[in-house]
Coordinates of C-alpha atoms in Angstrom, one line a residue:
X166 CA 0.0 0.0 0.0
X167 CA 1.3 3.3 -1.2
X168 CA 2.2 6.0 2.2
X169 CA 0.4 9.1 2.3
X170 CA 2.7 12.0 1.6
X171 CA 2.6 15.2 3.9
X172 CA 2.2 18.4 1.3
X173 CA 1.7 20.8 4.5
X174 CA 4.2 23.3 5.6
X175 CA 4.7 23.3 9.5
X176 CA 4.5 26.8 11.1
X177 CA 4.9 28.2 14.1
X178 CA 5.4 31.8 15.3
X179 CA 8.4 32.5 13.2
X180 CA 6.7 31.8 10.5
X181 CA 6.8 34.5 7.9
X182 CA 3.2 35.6 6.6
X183 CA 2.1 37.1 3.7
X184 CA 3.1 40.6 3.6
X185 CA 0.9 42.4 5.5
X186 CA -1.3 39.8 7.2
X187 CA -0.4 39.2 11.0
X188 CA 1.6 36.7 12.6
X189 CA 0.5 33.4 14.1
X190 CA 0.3 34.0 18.2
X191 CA 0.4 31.3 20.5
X192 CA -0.6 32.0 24.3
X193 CA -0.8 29.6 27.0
X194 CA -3.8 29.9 29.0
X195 CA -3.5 27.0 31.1
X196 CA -1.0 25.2 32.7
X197 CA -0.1 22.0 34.1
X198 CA 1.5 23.5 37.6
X199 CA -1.5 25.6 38.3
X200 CA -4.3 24.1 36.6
X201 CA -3.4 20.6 36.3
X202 CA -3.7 20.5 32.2
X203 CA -1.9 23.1 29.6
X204 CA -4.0 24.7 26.8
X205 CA -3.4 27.1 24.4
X206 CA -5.1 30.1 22.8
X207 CA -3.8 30.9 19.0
X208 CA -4.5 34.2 16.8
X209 CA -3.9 33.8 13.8
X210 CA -5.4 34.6 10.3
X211 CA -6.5 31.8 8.0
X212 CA -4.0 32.5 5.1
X213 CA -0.8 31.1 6.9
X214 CA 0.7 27.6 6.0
X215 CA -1.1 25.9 3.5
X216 CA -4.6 27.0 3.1
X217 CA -8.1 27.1 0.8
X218 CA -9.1 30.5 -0.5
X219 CA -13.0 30.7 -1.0
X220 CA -15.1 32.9 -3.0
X221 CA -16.5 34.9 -0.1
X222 CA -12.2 35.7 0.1
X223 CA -13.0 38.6 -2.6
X224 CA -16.9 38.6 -3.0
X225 CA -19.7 39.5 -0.3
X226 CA -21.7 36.2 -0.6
X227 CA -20.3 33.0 1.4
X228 CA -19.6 29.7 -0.2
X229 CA -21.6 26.7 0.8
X230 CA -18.7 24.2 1.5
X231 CA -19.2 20.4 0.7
X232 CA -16.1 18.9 1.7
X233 CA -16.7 16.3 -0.7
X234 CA -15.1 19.0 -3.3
X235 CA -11.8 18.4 -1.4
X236 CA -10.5 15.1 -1.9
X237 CA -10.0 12.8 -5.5
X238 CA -7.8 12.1 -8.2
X239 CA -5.4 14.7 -9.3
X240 CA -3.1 15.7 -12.1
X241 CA 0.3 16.8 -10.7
X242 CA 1.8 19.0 -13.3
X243 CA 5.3 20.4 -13.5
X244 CA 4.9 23.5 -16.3
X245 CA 7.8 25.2 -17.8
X246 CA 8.4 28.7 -16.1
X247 CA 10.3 31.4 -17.7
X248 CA 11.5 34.7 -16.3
X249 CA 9.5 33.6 -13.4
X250 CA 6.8 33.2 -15.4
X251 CA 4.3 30.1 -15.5
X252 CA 3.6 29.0 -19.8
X253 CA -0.2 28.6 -19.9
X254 CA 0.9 26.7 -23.5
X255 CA 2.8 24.1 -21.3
X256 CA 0.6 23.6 -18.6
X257 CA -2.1 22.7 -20.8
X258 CA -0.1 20.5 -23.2
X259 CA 0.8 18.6 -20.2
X260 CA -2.2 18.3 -18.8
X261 CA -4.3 17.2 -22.1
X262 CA -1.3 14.7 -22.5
X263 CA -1.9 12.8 -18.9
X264 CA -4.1 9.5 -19.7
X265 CA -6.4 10.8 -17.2
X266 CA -8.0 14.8 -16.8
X267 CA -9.1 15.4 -13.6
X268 CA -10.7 18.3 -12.2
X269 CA -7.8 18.6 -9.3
X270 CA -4.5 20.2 -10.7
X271 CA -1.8 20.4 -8.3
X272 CA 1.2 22.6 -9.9
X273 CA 4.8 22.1 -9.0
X274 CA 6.3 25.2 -9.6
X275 CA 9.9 24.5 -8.3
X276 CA 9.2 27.0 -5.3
X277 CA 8.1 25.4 -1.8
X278 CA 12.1 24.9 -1.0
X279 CA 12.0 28.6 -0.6
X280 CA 9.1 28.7 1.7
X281 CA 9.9 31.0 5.4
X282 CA 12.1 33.1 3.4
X283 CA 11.9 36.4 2.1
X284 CA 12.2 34.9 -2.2
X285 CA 9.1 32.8 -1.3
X286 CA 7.2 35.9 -1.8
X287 CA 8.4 36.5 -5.3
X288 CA 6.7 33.6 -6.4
X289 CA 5.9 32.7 -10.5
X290 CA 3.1 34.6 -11.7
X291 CA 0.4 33.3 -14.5
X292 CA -0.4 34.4 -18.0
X293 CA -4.2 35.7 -17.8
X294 CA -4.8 33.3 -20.5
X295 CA -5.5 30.7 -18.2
X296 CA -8.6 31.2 -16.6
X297 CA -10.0 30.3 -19.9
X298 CA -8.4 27.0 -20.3
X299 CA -9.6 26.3 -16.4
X300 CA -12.8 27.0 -17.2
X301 CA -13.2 25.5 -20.1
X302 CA -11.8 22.3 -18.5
X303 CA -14.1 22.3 -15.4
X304 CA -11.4 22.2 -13.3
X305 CA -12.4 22.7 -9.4
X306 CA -9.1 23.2 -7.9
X307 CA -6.0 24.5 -8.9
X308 CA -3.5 24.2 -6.0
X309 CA 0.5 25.0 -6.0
X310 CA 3.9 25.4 -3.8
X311 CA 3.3 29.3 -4.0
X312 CA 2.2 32.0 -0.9
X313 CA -0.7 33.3 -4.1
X314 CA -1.6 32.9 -7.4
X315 CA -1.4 36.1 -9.2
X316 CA -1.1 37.0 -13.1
X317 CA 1.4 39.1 -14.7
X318 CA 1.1 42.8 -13.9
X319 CA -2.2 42.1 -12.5
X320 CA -4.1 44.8 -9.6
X321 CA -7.1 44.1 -7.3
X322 CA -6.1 40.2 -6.9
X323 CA -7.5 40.0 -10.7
X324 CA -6.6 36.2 -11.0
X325 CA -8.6 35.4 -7.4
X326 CA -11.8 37.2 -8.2
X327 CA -11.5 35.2 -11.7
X328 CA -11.1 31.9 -10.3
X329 CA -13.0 32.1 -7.4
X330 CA -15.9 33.6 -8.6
X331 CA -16.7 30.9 -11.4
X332 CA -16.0 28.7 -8.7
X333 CA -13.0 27.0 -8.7
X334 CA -10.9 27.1 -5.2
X335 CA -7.3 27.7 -4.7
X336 CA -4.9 25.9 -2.2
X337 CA -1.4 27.8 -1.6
X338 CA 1.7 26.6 0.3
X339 CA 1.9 23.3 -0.8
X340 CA 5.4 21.4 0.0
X341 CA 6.7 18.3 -1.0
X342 CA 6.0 18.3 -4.3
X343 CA 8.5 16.4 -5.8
X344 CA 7.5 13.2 -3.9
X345 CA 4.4 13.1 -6.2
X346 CA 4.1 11.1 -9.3
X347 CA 1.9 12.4 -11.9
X348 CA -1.3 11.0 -11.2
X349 CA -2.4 11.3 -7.2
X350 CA -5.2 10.6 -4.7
X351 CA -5.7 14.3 -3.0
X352 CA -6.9 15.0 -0.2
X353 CA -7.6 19.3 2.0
X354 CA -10.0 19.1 4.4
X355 CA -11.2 23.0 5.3
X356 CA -12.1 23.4 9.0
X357 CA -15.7 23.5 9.8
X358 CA -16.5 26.8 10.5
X359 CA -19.2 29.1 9.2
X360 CA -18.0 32.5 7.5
X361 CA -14.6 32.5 6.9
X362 CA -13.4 33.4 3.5
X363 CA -10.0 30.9 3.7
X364 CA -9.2 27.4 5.8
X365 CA -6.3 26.0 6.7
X366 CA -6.1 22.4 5.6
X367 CA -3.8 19.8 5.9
X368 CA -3.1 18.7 2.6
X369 CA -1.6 14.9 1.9
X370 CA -1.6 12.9 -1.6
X371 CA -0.8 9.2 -2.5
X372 CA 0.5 8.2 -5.7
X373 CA -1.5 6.2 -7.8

């Protein structure tokens, strides 16, 4: 039987955080000396470590979440990037090539090795072109070892409002990457709470 493989990053309160967003906090509310158990209180924003953006992320109206949208087969695609760059014309050669087209594409861009450093955050941006081959391809997920998925030159996070309003969802800070074979069983299960517009998830795959 095939092992699960681990594609979340670990984090802690080091962790760097998109530019901008706040820091994970960790305070200990309980203890075992005075209390007789420990327990912790955390603050932290649902956009560090790996993570599921929803629609209601850039649009007013909340998503109804069916966790059943999470987990199948997926396409693991490694696309040429060039001048940091990712080739629309690549990704979907490779895609239409794999024996199977599923509607969950995992991108290895080359770039979770970087992740907790200040480089992570100049991450490979897409052409605009390919929201149209998405679409037109039903896919549901497009996930990636990035911190966001932006297009080139873009303003008012152009590529999320695309993709997340036609209803696709988009998974960031993937790691391990290169443990994947082409074809995977995929699996991000977004906490289970009403009216937030991102979950943290932790992400694993098995090769099929």
């Amino acid at each position: 039987m095939n092992e699960w493989i681990d594609l979340s990053v670990r984090i802690d309160q080091n962790t760097n955080v998109y530019p901008g967003d706040e820091k994970l906090e960790v305070r200990k509310t309980k203890n075992l000396t005075a209390d007789g158990y420990n327990l912790n209180q955390l603050n932290l924003n649902m956009h560090i470590g790996t993570h599921i953006d929803f629609r209601s992320h850039v649009s007013a109206k909340d998503d109804e979440i069916n966790f059943n949208d999470f987990m199948g087969k997926a396409n693991v695609i490694k696309p040429r990037v060039i001048d940091n760059i990712v080739s629309t014309q690549d990704l979907a050669e490779k895609y239409l090539k794999q024996k199977y087209q599923e509607k969950i594409i995992i991108l290895n861009l080359n770039h979770g090795y970087k992740f907790n450093s200040k480089s992570y955050f100049d991450q490979p941006l897409f052409e605009p072109n390919l929201f149209s081959f998405l679409k037109e391809n039903n896919i549901l997920i497009l996930a990636a070892d990035i911190p966001s998925f932006n297009y080139i030159n873009e303003s008012n996070l152009r590529m999320h409002r695309e993709l997340l309003k036609a209803g696709m969802y988009l998974i960031e800070n993937l790691t391990n990457l290169d443990e994947l074979s082409n074809h995977v069983y995929f699996i991000a299960l977004p906490l289970n709470i009403n009216s937030i517009e991102a979950s943290m998830v932790r992400a694993i795959a098995k090769n099929l």
